Amino acid sequence: MHTFNRNPGAAKVRRRNLSRHEQPAPFPMNRPALYFDHAATTPLRPEALDAMRPHLGGVFGNPSSAHRWGRQARAALDEARAECARAVGAEPAEIAFVRGGTEADNMAVLGRAAVALAAGERPRTVATTIEHPAVREACDEVAARGGESVQVEVDRVGELDEDALAGALSRGACVLSVMWVNNEVGTVLPVERVAGRARAAGVVVHSDAVQAVGKVPVDFGRAGLDLASMTAHKIGGPRGVGLLYRRRGVELAPLLFGGGQERRLRPGTEDVAGAVGLAKALTLAVAEQAAEAERLAAERDRLQTAIVDALPATRVFGAEGERAPHLLNLGFPGLDAATLVMAFDLAGVAVSGGSACASGSTTTSPVLRALYGDGAEGLASVRFSLGRTTTSAEVSEAARRTVEIVTRASALVGAGAV
C-alpha cells in the first residue's frame, strides 16, 4: 500500500555519457581540496589517535591472557566498552566490538535467522525498502537459503506504510530492521515508535545507526531497541572497528566460531587499539552532537540554497521530512552520476554518487527508486556530506564549484540542469 505519490508523469530526460573527447577540461589543481564525503568516512580525530598510541606499541598484550600484559590489555578493553555503553545508553555487557557497521548488520540479521532455524522455524525478516545494502542483502541471503524477506515501504518523510508494517508484524518475524538515518538522503525514521510496535508484537527489532550516532540524539536503551549497529570511522574513529548493541536477554547466534571473545558473538583476538579509538571518538561525538548538529544543518542549508538558486532545475532529495544535519542529496537532470562525481574529483571536491558501500553502480539508487519512483529517473544523484572539519569557507567554495561543474557538464551534453 503506497502512502505517497510515485510521480508517474515525471518527464523522462535523455542522458548519455561523455565521450573521451567531450570530457570537461581539467580544473586548476592549485585550488584547495574540499572534502564533502564525511558519510563515507571521516578523518581520524587527533584525540582518538592519541588514545590509541599506547596500544599500537608498548601495550600489546592479548586481552585473553592471564599475565600482566594480558590484564593490562583487558583493562583497556573493558574501559573502552564501558565508555561506549555510557555514550549510547547501554550496559557494558550489551556491547560487542566488531569489525564495523556492515558486519554488525549481518550479525543482527543472520544471527536472528539462525536462532529461528535452531528453533525449527522458517526464518522471516522484515526491513524497510531504504535499508543499507548490508541489511538489504543479508535479508536477501536469508530468503535465498529458504527463508522469507519482507519489505515495508517508507514515504518521503520517513513514515513506514502502517498497514504493511502491521501485517508484517502480525505474521511474526525473527527480526525487524529499521535504519535510524538513511545514508543516502538523510531521512530520519521514527525508530522509537516502530520499536515499540515491534516489541508489542513480540518481534526483535534492529536498527542500523551508523549515520545517526553523533548527528541526532541516540539512546539505544531508551529507544527500545533489541539490536543496533554503529561504526567508528563515520565519527572520527579508526576504520575496521564498530559495535553491535544487543539488549540483555536477546538471543543471537554467532556467525563465526573458534573463541569465546565478545560473549561468543565475535570470536578472535580483540583489536584493543581500535576499541579504545572508537570509545574516544564516540564519547566526543555524543558530547558535541547538539552543537555540531545545529552548525552542520545551517551550513548544509546554505549549501543547498546556493546551488538550487543558481541551478533551479536541481532536485533536492530527502528534504520533505526530518533530515540528518550532515547530508544533502541533489539530483541534476540529464547528467550521469558517475561522470559527474569524476568531474567533481577533477575540480578538487570529494562527493559521492550514493552509498560508499555501493560505489561503482551506475543505475538509479534503490533508495531513490523506493522513495521517488520515476521521479528519480534521469537525474544524476550527488551526495554531499559535511562533518566536524567542514568550514563555512569550504561550503561557499563547494557551492561555487558545483555550479561551475554542473553548468559546464550540462552545456556539453545539452542537459537541462541549469
Tab-separated table of C-alpha atoms in Angstrom:
chain	number	residue	atom	x	y	z
A	1	MET	CA	0.000	0.000	0.000
A	2	HIS	CA	1.551	3.281	-1.100
A	3	THR	CA	1.426	6.316	1.164
A	4	PHE	CA	2.922	8.728	-1.321
A	5	ASN	CA	2.729	9.647	-4.991
A	6	ARG	CA	5.175	7.963	-7.322
A	7	ASN	CA	5.106	10.905	-9.739
A	8	PRO	CA	4.480	8.593	-12.721
A	9	GLY	CA	4.113	11.556	-15.032
A	10	ALA	CA	7.601	12.847	-14.451
A	11	ALA	CA	9.267	13.793	-17.709
A	12	LYS	CA	11.969	11.452	-18.924
A	13	VAL	CA	15.269	13.169	-19.598
A	14	ARG	CA	17.643	11.736	-22.158
A	15	ARG	CA	21.054	11.119	-20.696
A	16	ARG	CA	24.304	9.993	-22.193
A	17	ASN	CA	27.865	9.572	-21.021
A	18	LEU	CA	30.516	11.945	-22.247
A	19	SER	CA	32.995	10.520	-24.712
A	20	ARG	CA	36.702	10.864	-24.034
A	21	HIS	CA	36.859	13.873	-26.354
A	22	GLU	CA	33.868	15.542	-24.688
A	23	GLN	CA	35.179	15.337	-21.145
A	24	PRO	CA	35.406	18.761	-19.472
A	25	ALA	CA	38.834	20.323	-19.462
A	26	PRO	CA	40.671	19.731	-16.187
A	27	PHE	CA	40.024	22.266	-13.476
A	28	PRO	CA	43.016	24.058	-11.994
A	29	MET	CA	44.582	21.807	-9.375
A	30	ASN	CA	46.052	24.696	-7.359
A	31	ARG	CA	42.721	25.281	-5.632
A	32	PRO	CA	42.302	23.807	-2.149
A	33	ALA	CA	40.766	20.352	-1.963
A	34	LEU	CA	37.275	20.185	-0.475
A	35	TYR	CA	36.155	17.034	1.348
A	36	PHE	CA	32.362	16.629	1.277
A	37	ASP	CA	32.144	12.851	1.719
A	38	HIS	CA	32.035	12.508	5.509
A	39	ALA	CA	29.179	9.994	5.240
A	40	ALA	CA	31.647	7.644	3.523
A	41	THR	CA	34.420	8.100	6.071
A	42	THR	CA	35.879	10.798	8.274
A	43	PRO	CA	39.398	11.897	9.177
A	44	LEU	CA	40.712	10.302	12.345
A	45	ARG	CA	40.338	12.625	15.310
A	46	PRO	CA	43.676	13.523	16.949
A	47	GLU	CA	42.181	12.633	20.337
A	48	ALA	CA	41.315	9.148	19.096
A	49	LEU	CA	44.804	8.654	17.672
A	50	ASP	CA	46.396	9.796	20.940
A	51	ALA	CA	44.241	7.347	22.895
A	52	MET	CA	45.240	4.525	20.549
A	53	ARG	CA	49.006	5.169	20.519
A	54	PRO	CA	49.939	3.128	23.622
A	55	HIS	CA	48.065	0.124	22.227
A	56	LEU	CA	49.872	0.341	18.897
A	57	GLY	CA	53.207	-0.188	20.626
A	58	GLY	CA	54.043	-0.849	24.250
A	59	VAL	CA	50.662	-2.129	25.442
A	60	PHE	CA	50.478	-5.165	23.179
A	61	GLY	CA	49.106	-7.996	25.319
A	62	ASN	CA	46.293	-10.344	24.344
A	63	PRO	CA	43.210	-9.495	26.458
A	64	SER	CA	42.538	-13.218	26.914
A	65	SER	CA	45.936	-13.850	28.529
A	66	ALA	CA	46.154	-14.180	32.311
A	67	HIS	CA	49.559	-12.493	32.755
A	68	ARG	CA	50.131	-8.801	33.426
A	69	TRP	CA	50.422	-7.911	29.741
A	70	GLY	CA	47.081	-9.542	29.073
A	71	ARG	CA	45.465	-7.973	32.131
A	72	GLN	CA	46.650	-4.544	31.029
A	73	ALA	CA	45.062	-5.029	27.608
A	74	ARG	CA	41.880	-6.429	29.193
A	75	ALA	CA	41.567	-3.385	31.451
A	76	ALA	CA	41.807	-1.044	28.454
A	77	LEU	CA	39.239	-3.089	26.539
A	78	ASP	CA	36.836	-3.121	29.478
A	79	GLU	CA	37.131	0.629	29.944
A	80	ALA	CA	36.512	1.212	26.228
A	81	ARG	CA	33.419	-0.985	26.433
A	82	ALA	CA	32.122	0.953	29.437
A	83	GLU	CA	32.718	4.291	27.675
A	84	CYS	CA	30.828	3.128	24.591
A	85	ALA	CA	27.957	1.851	26.715
A	86	ARG	CA	27.610	5.189	28.506
A	87	ALA	CA	27.581	7.033	25.185
A	88	VAL	CA	24.744	5.026	23.600
A	89	GLY	CA	22.505	4.291	26.577
A	90	ALA	CA	23.542	0.699	27.181
A	91	GLU	CA	25.177	-1.551	29.754
A	92	PRO	CA	28.771	-2.686	29.137
A	93	ALA	CA	27.608	-6.308	28.864
A	94	GLU	CA	25.356	-5.279	25.960
A	95	ILE	CA	28.261	-4.027	23.806
A	96	ALA	CA	30.197	-6.313	21.450
A	97	PHE	CA	33.143	-4.939	19.485
A	98	VAL	CA	33.059	-5.981	15.814
A	99	ARG	CA	34.726	-5.043	12.540
A	100	GLY	CA	32.251	-2.321	11.582
A	101	GLY	CA	28.703	-1.448	10.636
A	102	THR	CA	28.392	-3.936	7.789
A	103	GLU	CA	29.493	-6.825	9.980
A	104	ALA	CA	27.188	-5.711	12.801
A	105	ASP	CA	24.217	-5.516	10.421
A	106	ASN	CA	24.938	-9.002	9.102
A	107	MET	CA	25.344	-10.364	12.614
A	108	ALA	CA	21.966	-8.933	13.610
A	109	VAL	CA	20.012	-10.235	10.613
A	110	LEU	CA	21.735	-13.566	10.013
A	111	GLY	CA	22.204	-14.227	13.715
A	112	ARG	CA	18.474	-13.864	14.321
A	113	ALA	CA	17.722	-16.080	11.306
A	114	ALA	CA	19.994	-18.750	12.778
A	115	VAL	CA	18.063	-18.566	16.052
A	116	ALA	CA	14.823	-19.198	14.162
A	117	LEU	CA	16.330	-22.142	12.305
A	118	ALA	CA	17.607	-23.656	15.540
A	119	ALA	CA	14.054	-23.467	16.884
A	120	GLY	CA	12.749	-25.337	13.837
A	121	GLU	CA	11.132	-22.246	12.339
A	122	ARG	CA	11.385	-20.801	8.845
A	123	PRO	CA	13.262	-17.513	9.302
A	124	ARG	CA	11.367	-14.428	8.198
A	125	THR	CA	12.941	-10.981	8.110
A	126	VAL	CA	11.200	-7.621	7.802
A	127	ALA	CA	13.026	-4.460	6.728
A	128	THR	CA	12.277	-1.136	5.082
A	129	THR	CA	12.819	-0.517	1.380
A	130	ILE	CA	15.540	2.060	2.087
A	131	GLU	CA	17.921	-0.005	4.219
A	132	HIS	CA	21.687	-0.018	3.730
A	133	PRO	CA	22.904	-2.852	1.447
A	134	ALA	CA	24.373	-4.596	4.495
A	135	VAL	CA	20.851	-5.133	5.824
A	136	ARG	CA	19.069	-5.494	2.494
A	137	GLU	CA	21.445	-8.125	1.129
A	138	ALA	CA	21.566	-10.013	4.419
A	139	CYS	CA	17.767	-10.281	4.258
A	140	ASP	CA	18.062	-11.440	0.646
A	141	GLU	CA	20.506	-14.117	1.787
A	142	VAL	CA	18.005	-15.373	4.363
A	143	ALA	CA	15.425	-15.694	1.580
A	144	ALA	CA	17.930	-17.418	-0.724
A	145	ARG	CA	18.537	-20.034	1.967
A	146	GLY	CA	14.854	-20.892	2.180
A	147	GLY	CA	13.577	-18.163	4.473
A	148	GLU	CA	11.419	-15.167	3.646
A	149	SER	CA	12.265	-11.481	3.254
A	150	VAL	CA	9.503	-8.866	3.584
A	151	GLN	CA	9.968	-5.197	2.724
A	152	VAL	CA	7.927	-2.332	4.156
A	153	GLU	CA	7.724	0.848	2.106
A	154	VAL	CA	8.742	4.220	3.500
A	155	ASP	CA	7.403	7.537	2.250
A	156	ARG	CA	9.403	10.690	1.632
A	157	VAL	CA	9.008	12.000	5.167
A	158	GLY	CA	10.271	8.742	6.679
A	159	GLU	CA	6.948	7.215	7.705
A	160	LEU	CA	6.531	3.477	7.237
A	161	ASP	CA	3.471	2.091	5.473
A	162	GLU	CA	1.340	1.418	8.555
A	163	ASP	CA	-0.825	-1.294	7.004
A	164	ALA	CA	2.176	-3.156	5.607
A	165	LEU	CA	4.038	-2.900	8.917
A	166	ALA	CA	1.037	-4.135	10.894
A	167	GLY	CA	0.592	-7.051	8.509
A	168	ALA	CA	4.257	-7.977	8.644
A	169	LEU	CA	4.360	-7.878	12.443
A	170	SER	CA	1.131	-9.847	12.800
A	171	ARG	CA	2.678	-12.736	10.871
A	172	GLY	CA	5.748	-12.762	13.084
A	173	ALA	CA	9.419	-12.393	12.164
A	174	CYS	CA	12.818	-13.289	13.525
A	175	VAL	CA	13.882	-9.641	13.185
A	176	LEU	CA	12.582	-6.247	12.042
A	177	SER	CA	15.335	-3.906	10.815
A	178	VAL	CA	14.666	-0.166	10.577
A	179	MET	CA	17.583	2.185	9.984
A	180	TRP	CA	17.789	5.300	12.158
A	181	VAL	CA	19.081	7.691	9.478
A	182	ASN	CA	19.186	6.868	5.791
A	183	ASN	CA	22.738	7.010	4.498
A	184	GLU	CA	21.888	8.467	1.081
A	185	VAL	CA	19.274	11.172	1.651
A	186	GLY	CA	19.462	11.663	5.419
A	187	THR	CA	15.819	10.842	6.190
A	188	VAL	CA	15.304	10.222	9.920
A	189	LEU	CA	12.978	7.305	10.615
A	190	PRO	CA	10.701	7.007	13.695
A	191	VAL	CA	12.795	4.268	15.277
A	192	GLU	CA	11.439	4.553	18.813
A	193	ARG	CA	7.802	4.365	17.694
A	194	VAL	CA	8.457	1.439	15.350
A	195	ALA	CA	10.452	-0.360	18.034
A	196	GLY	CA	7.511	-0.047	20.401
A	197	ARG	CA	5.196	-1.656	17.885
A	198	ALA	CA	7.658	-4.460	17.199
A	199	ARG	CA	8.215	-5.196	20.858
A	200	ALA	CA	4.433	-5.262	21.440
A	201	ALA	CA	4.176	-7.874	18.674
A	202	GLY	CA	6.997	-9.940	20.154
A	203	VAL	CA	9.378	-9.194	17.266
A	204	VAL	CA	13.055	-8.429	17.874
A	205	VAL	CA	13.926	-5.022	16.397
A	206	HIS	CA	17.296	-3.924	15.000
A	207	SER	CA	18.436	-0.507	13.826
A	208	ASP	CA	21.393	0.467	11.668
A	209	ALA	CA	22.505	3.629	13.495
A	210	VAL	CA	25.709	4.192	11.532
A	211	GLN	CA	24.667	7.611	10.171
A	212	ALA	CA	22.728	8.581	13.302
A	213	VAL	CA	25.378	8.468	16.019
A	214	GLY	CA	26.829	11.917	16.589
A	215	LYS	CA	24.306	13.524	14.229
A	216	VAL	CA	20.984	13.042	16.042
A	217	PRO	CA	20.313	12.148	19.700
A	218	VAL	CA	20.835	8.398	20.098
A	219	ASP	CA	20.000	6.211	23.090
A	220	PHE	CA	19.623	2.541	22.232
A	221	GLY	CA	18.057	1.592	25.542
A	222	ARG	CA	15.538	4.427	25.646
A	223	ALA	CA	14.577	3.790	22.011
A	224	GLY	CA	13.536	0.259	22.953
A	225	LEU	CA	15.898	-1.435	20.521
A	226	ASP	CA	16.984	-5.045	20.863
A	227	LEU	CA	19.922	-4.769	18.456
A	228	ALA	CA	21.781	-1.800	16.958
A	229	SER	CA	24.844	-1.233	14.781
A	230	MET	CA	27.381	1.576	14.532
A	231	THR	CA	30.932	2.070	13.327
A	232	ALA	CA	33.906	4.188	14.366
A	233	HIS	CA	35.123	5.652	11.104
A	234	LYS	CA	31.947	7.678	10.485
A	235	ILE	CA	32.561	9.722	13.648
A	236	GLY	CA	36.306	10.368	13.583
A	237	GLY	CA	37.377	6.960	14.867
A	238	PRO	CA	39.574	4.318	13.212
A	239	ARG	CA	38.448	2.104	10.365
A	240	GLY	CA	37.806	-1.574	10.896
A	241	VAL	CA	36.046	-1.373	14.254
A	242	GLY	CA	32.441	-0.871	15.286
A	243	LEU	CA	29.989	-2.207	17.788
A	244	LEU	CA	26.862	-4.294	17.959
A	245	TYR	CA	24.441	-3.495	20.748
A	246	ARG	CA	22.472	-6.497	21.993
A	247	ARG	CA	19.939	-5.847	24.713
A	248	ARG	CA	20.336	-8.161	27.676
A	249	GLY	CA	18.302	-11.333	27.170
A	250	VAL	CA	18.039	-11.115	23.368
A	251	GLU	CA	19.091	-14.385	21.762
A	252	LEU	CA	21.566	-14.058	18.896
A	253	ALA	CA	23.542	-16.838	17.208
A	254	PRO	CA	27.174	-16.171	16.243
A	255	LEU	CA	28.277	-16.257	12.610
A	256	LEU	CA	31.877	-17.198	13.442
A	257	PHE	CA	33.293	-19.857	15.742
A	258	GLY	CA	36.561	-20.618	17.462
A	259	GLY	CA	36.666	-18.486	20.599
A	260	GLY	CA	34.628	-17.020	23.405
A	261	GLN	CA	35.501	-13.381	22.843
A	262	GLU	CA	32.794	-10.700	22.828
A	263	ARG	CA	30.433	-13.019	24.711
A	264	ARG	CA	30.859	-15.600	21.960
A	265	LEU	CA	29.360	-13.282	19.362
A	266	ARG	CA	32.629	-12.340	17.660
A	267	PRO	CA	35.481	-14.810	18.301
A	268	GLY	CA	39.093	-13.850	17.736
A	269	THR	CA	41.662	-11.685	19.496
A	270	GLU	CA	40.174	-8.257	20.077
A	271	ASP	CA	41.513	-5.082	18.487
A	272	VAL	CA	42.243	-3.159	21.678
A	273	ALA	CA	43.624	-0.093	19.913
A	274	GLY	CA	40.565	0.060	17.670
A	275	ALA	CA	38.167	-0.292	20.597
A	276	VAL	CA	39.949	2.468	22.505
A	277	GLY	CA	39.852	4.752	19.457
A	278	LEU	CA	36.163	4.012	18.938
A	279	ALA	CA	35.386	4.807	22.572
A	280	LYS	CA	37.190	8.145	22.444
A	281	ALA	CA	35.622	9.214	19.139
A	282	LEU	CA	32.157	8.092	20.253
A	283	THR	CA	32.365	9.908	23.582
A	284	LEU	CA	33.393	13.138	21.857
A	285	ALA	CA	30.810	12.809	19.068
A	286	VAL	CA	27.964	12.341	21.528
A	287	ALA	CA	29.155	15.214	23.735
A	288	GLU	CA	29.350	17.554	20.733
A	289	GLN	CA	26.214	16.286	18.971
A	290	ALA	CA	23.768	19.092	19.758
A	291	ALA	CA	26.115	21.944	18.879
A	292	GLU	CA	27.507	20.206	15.807
A	293	ALA	CA	24.039	19.311	14.525
A	294	GLU	CA	22.977	22.948	14.691
A	295	ARG	CA	26.125	24.118	12.905
A	296	LEU	CA	26.055	21.430	10.218
A	297	ALA	CA	22.353	21.918	9.471
A	298	ALA	CA	22.916	25.643	8.928
A	299	GLU	CA	25.888	25.017	6.632
A	300	ARG	CA	24.054	22.239	4.771
A	301	ASP	CA	21.065	24.519	4.187
A	302	ARG	CA	23.339	27.304	2.992
A	303	LEU	CA	24.998	24.925	0.519
A	304	GLN	CA	21.617	23.728	-0.717
A	305	THR	CA	20.240	27.243	-1.172
A	306	ALA	CA	23.294	28.486	-3.048
A	307	ILE	CA	23.226	25.580	-5.507
A	308	VAL	CA	19.468	25.495	-6.080
A	309	ASP	CA	19.248	29.277	-6.522
A	310	ALA	CA	21.905	29.104	-9.249
A	311	LEU	CA	20.640	25.825	-10.771
A	312	PRO	CA	16.839	25.933	-10.331
A	313	ALA	CA	16.257	22.618	-12.145
A	314	THR	CA	18.072	20.824	-9.307
A	315	ARG	CA	16.009	18.281	-7.351
A	316	VAL	CA	16.540	18.093	-3.587
A	317	PHE	CA	16.119	14.561	-2.240
A	318	GLY	CA	15.182	13.910	1.375
A	319	ALA	CA	14.025	17.402	2.342
A	320	GLU	CA	10.340	16.504	2.773
A	321	GLY	CA	10.688	15.278	6.373
A	322	GLU	CA	13.159	15.337	9.241
A	323	ARG	CA	16.667	15.118	7.833
A	324	ALA	CA	20.014	14.458	9.491
A	325	PRO	CA	22.072	17.666	9.560
A	326	HIS	CA	25.102	16.445	7.646
A	327	LEU	CA	23.538	15.070	4.448
A	328	LEU	CA	22.482	16.784	1.223
A	329	ASN	CA	21.456	14.742	-1.829
A	330	LEU	CA	20.864	16.661	-5.057
A	331	GLY	CA	19.645	15.439	-8.444
A	332	PHE	CA	20.880	17.141	-11.615
A	333	PRO	CA	18.785	16.496	-14.774
A	334	GLY	CA	20.237	14.919	-17.889
A	335	LEU	CA	23.651	14.081	-16.450
A	336	ASP	CA	25.346	10.834	-15.455
A	337	ALA	CA	26.170	10.477	-11.752
A	338	ALA	CA	29.426	8.553	-12.224
A	339	THR	CA	30.722	11.079	-14.757
A	340	LEU	CA	29.639	13.968	-12.576
A	341	VAL	CA	31.382	12.579	-9.497
A	342	MET	CA	34.559	12.286	-11.577
A	343	ALA	CA	34.159	15.906	-12.657
A	344	PHE	CA	33.871	16.930	-9.013
A	345	ASP	CA	37.033	14.986	-8.257
A	346	LEU	CA	38.887	16.754	-11.060
A	347	ALA	CA	37.707	20.024	-9.537
A	348	GLY	CA	39.093	19.015	-6.160
A	349	VAL	CA	35.752	18.256	-4.493
A	350	ALA	CA	35.085	14.889	-2.860
A	351	VAL	CA	31.422	13.864	-3.134
A	352	SER	CA	29.599	10.583	-3.612
A	353	GLY	CA	27.068	9.183	-6.040
A	354	GLY	CA	25.281	7.377	-3.189
A	355	SER	CA	26.269	4.827	-0.553
A	356	ALA	CA	30.029	4.320	-0.473
A	357	CYS	CA	29.350	0.601	0.029
A	358	ALA	CA	27.583	0.547	-3.354
A	359	SER	CA	30.211	2.505	-5.255
A	360	GLY	CA	30.687	1.643	-8.904
A	361	SER	CA	26.982	1.304	-9.622
A	362	THR	CA	25.664	3.459	-12.466
A	363	THR	CA	21.982	2.602	-12.027
A	364	THR	CA	19.465	4.660	-10.105
A	365	SER	CA	19.838	4.049	-6.388
A	366	PRO	CA	17.341	1.545	-4.918
A	367	VAL	CA	16.746	4.075	-2.135
A	368	LEU	CA	15.803	6.832	-4.577
A	369	ARG	CA	13.627	4.434	-6.560
A	370	ALA	CA	11.858	3.391	-3.364
A	371	LEU	CA	11.244	6.970	-2.249
A	372	TYR	CA	10.650	8.747	-5.555
A	373	GLY	CA	9.812	6.122	-8.167
A	374	ASP	CA	10.025	7.524	-11.701
A	375	GLY	CA	10.775	10.943	-10.226
A	376	ALA	CA	14.365	9.828	-9.623
A	377	GLU	CA	14.985	8.691	-13.202
A	378	GLY	CA	17.088	10.889	-15.462
A	379	LEU	CA	18.719	12.653	-12.523
A	380	ALA	CA	22.366	12.412	-11.531
A	381	SER	CA	22.239	11.992	-7.763
A	382	VAL	CA	25.161	13.535	-5.898
A	383	ARG	CA	25.530	13.234	-2.131
A	384	PHE	CA	27.301	15.979	-0.226
A	385	SER	CA	28.072	15.097	3.388
A	386	LEU	CA	29.500	17.549	5.879
A	387	GLY	CA	31.480	16.813	9.007
A	388	ARG	CA	33.370	18.110	12.002
A	389	THR	CA	36.170	19.600	9.890
A	390	THR	CA	33.893	21.311	7.330
A	391	THR	CA	34.225	25.117	7.419
A	392	SER	CA	31.943	27.920	6.223
A	393	ALA	CA	34.540	28.952	3.679
A	394	GLU	CA	34.608	25.417	2.273
A	395	VAL	CA	30.810	25.402	1.961
A	396	SER	CA	30.867	28.649	-0.016
A	397	GLU	CA	33.595	27.361	-2.306
A	398	ALA	CA	31.875	23.989	-2.758
A	399	ALA	CA	28.691	25.737	-3.864
A	400	ARG	CA	30.608	27.866	-6.343
A	401	ARG	CA	32.470	24.905	-7.836
A	402	THR	CA	29.279	22.824	-8.012
A	403	VAL	CA	27.533	25.468	-10.093
A	404	GLU	CA	30.572	25.679	-12.359
A	405	ILE	CA	30.858	21.890	-12.755
A	406	VAL	CA	27.175	21.264	-13.457
A	407	THR	CA	26.885	24.231	-15.819
A	408	ARG	CA	29.842	23.063	-17.885
A	409	ALA	CA	28.716	19.434	-17.948
A	410	SER	CA	25.168	20.402	-18.916
A	411	ALA	CA	26.388	22.592	-21.750
A	412	LEU	CA	28.412	19.716	-23.174
A	413	VAL	CA	25.513	17.241	-23.236
A	414	GLY	CA	22.681	19.686	-23.811
A	415	ALA	CA	21.059	18.782	-20.491
A	416	GLY	CA	18.562	20.848	-18.563
A	417	ALA	CA	20.354	21.081	-15.231
A	418	VAL	CA	20.719	24.856	-15.443
